[in-house]
GROMACS .gro file of C-alpha atoms in nm:
model
   68
    1MET     CA    1  -0.222  -1.551  -1.367
    2THR     CA    2  -0.048  -1.528  -1.701
    3THR     CA    3   0.299  -1.397  -1.768
    4ASN     CA    4   0.150  -1.071  -1.900
    5ASP     CA    5  -0.033  -0.991  -1.573
    6PRO     CA    6   0.133  -0.717  -1.367
    7LYS     CA    7   0.284  -0.805  -1.031
    8THR     CA    8   0.082  -0.678  -0.737
    9ILE     CA    9   0.111  -0.640  -0.361
   10LYS     CA   10  -0.169  -0.570  -0.114
   11LEU     CA   11  -0.164  -0.229   0.052
   12ALA     CA   12  -0.130  -0.363   0.408
   13GLN     CA   13   0.157  -0.591   0.304
   14PHE     CA   14   0.331  -0.302   0.128
   15LEU     CA   15   0.311  -0.080   0.438
   16LYS     CA   16   0.477  -0.355   0.644
   17TRP     CA   17   0.736  -0.423   0.372
   18VAL     CA   18   0.855  -0.061   0.358
   19GLY     CA   19   0.855  -0.029   0.737
   20ALA     CA   20   0.577   0.230   0.755
   21VAL     CA   21   0.402   0.007   1.011
   22SER     CA   22   0.531  -0.280   1.223
   23THR     CA   23   0.226  -0.509   1.229
   24GLY     CA   24  -0.072  -0.602   1.019
   25GLY     CA   25  -0.297  -0.470   1.295
   26GLU     CA   26  -0.130  -0.132   1.280
   27ALA     CA   27  -0.168  -0.129   0.901
   28LYS     CA   28  -0.538  -0.210   0.938
   29LEU     CA   29  -0.594   0.080   1.179
   30MET     CA   30  -0.407   0.330   0.964
   31ILE     CA   31  -0.581   0.224   0.641
   32GLN     CA   32  -0.933   0.198   0.782
   33GLY     CA   33  -0.881   0.524   0.971
   34GLY     CA   34  -0.827   0.711   0.643
   35PHE     CA   35  -0.460   0.792   0.706
   36VAL     CA   36  -0.330   0.631   0.385
   37GLU     CA   37  -0.350   0.768   0.031
   38VAL     CA   38  -0.286   0.578  -0.292
   39ASN     CA   39  -0.213   0.792  -0.597
   40GLY     CA   40  -0.355   1.099  -0.420
   41ALA     CA   41  -0.684   0.945  -0.299
   42ILE     CA   42  -0.765   0.817   0.050
   43GLU     CA   43  -0.777   0.437   0.046
   44THR     CA   44  -0.960   0.239   0.315
   45ARG     CA   45  -0.928  -0.112   0.167
   46ARG     CA   46  -0.644  -0.318   0.317
   47ALA     CA   47  -0.651  -0.558   0.024
   48ARG     CA   48  -0.618  -0.283  -0.240
   49LYS     CA   49  -0.377  -0.424  -0.495
   50LEU     CA   50  -0.085  -0.198  -0.576
   51VAL     CA   51   0.111  -0.219  -0.899
   52GLU     CA   52   0.450  -0.091  -1.010
   53GLY     CA   53   0.455   0.289  -1.013
   54ASP     CA   54   0.174   0.348  -0.763
   55PHE     CA   55   0.241   0.610  -0.495
   56VAL     CA   56   0.144   0.555  -0.133
   57MET     CA   57   0.143   0.837   0.121
   58MET     CA   58   0.109   0.799   0.497
   59GLN     CA   59   0.183   1.051   0.771
   60GLY     CA   60   0.367   1.286   0.537
   61LYS     CA   61   0.592   1.016   0.388
   62SER     CA   62   0.564   0.908   0.026
   63TYR     CA   63   0.651   0.564  -0.108
   64ARG     CA   64   0.671   0.453  -0.471
   65VAL     CA   65   0.579   0.092  -0.541
   66GLU     CA   66   0.868  -0.093  -0.706
   67LEU     CA   67   0.822  -0.467  -0.757
   68ASP     CA   68   1.069  -0.714  -0.907
   0.00000   0.00000   0.00000
């Protein structure tokens, strides 16, 4: 990874980080069940890499990805 590459976080990790789920297993079920949207599209890949500015929606709550 070079210094110009954007920072990323995996979708399942992000859901745990923001408190939308409490465990990785719960994240897996929600994602694979089609209950999570990324930028308006249903996402079923747990390892989907999110970048700064992406929007994640789950169960009516919206989260904006902000990475330092």
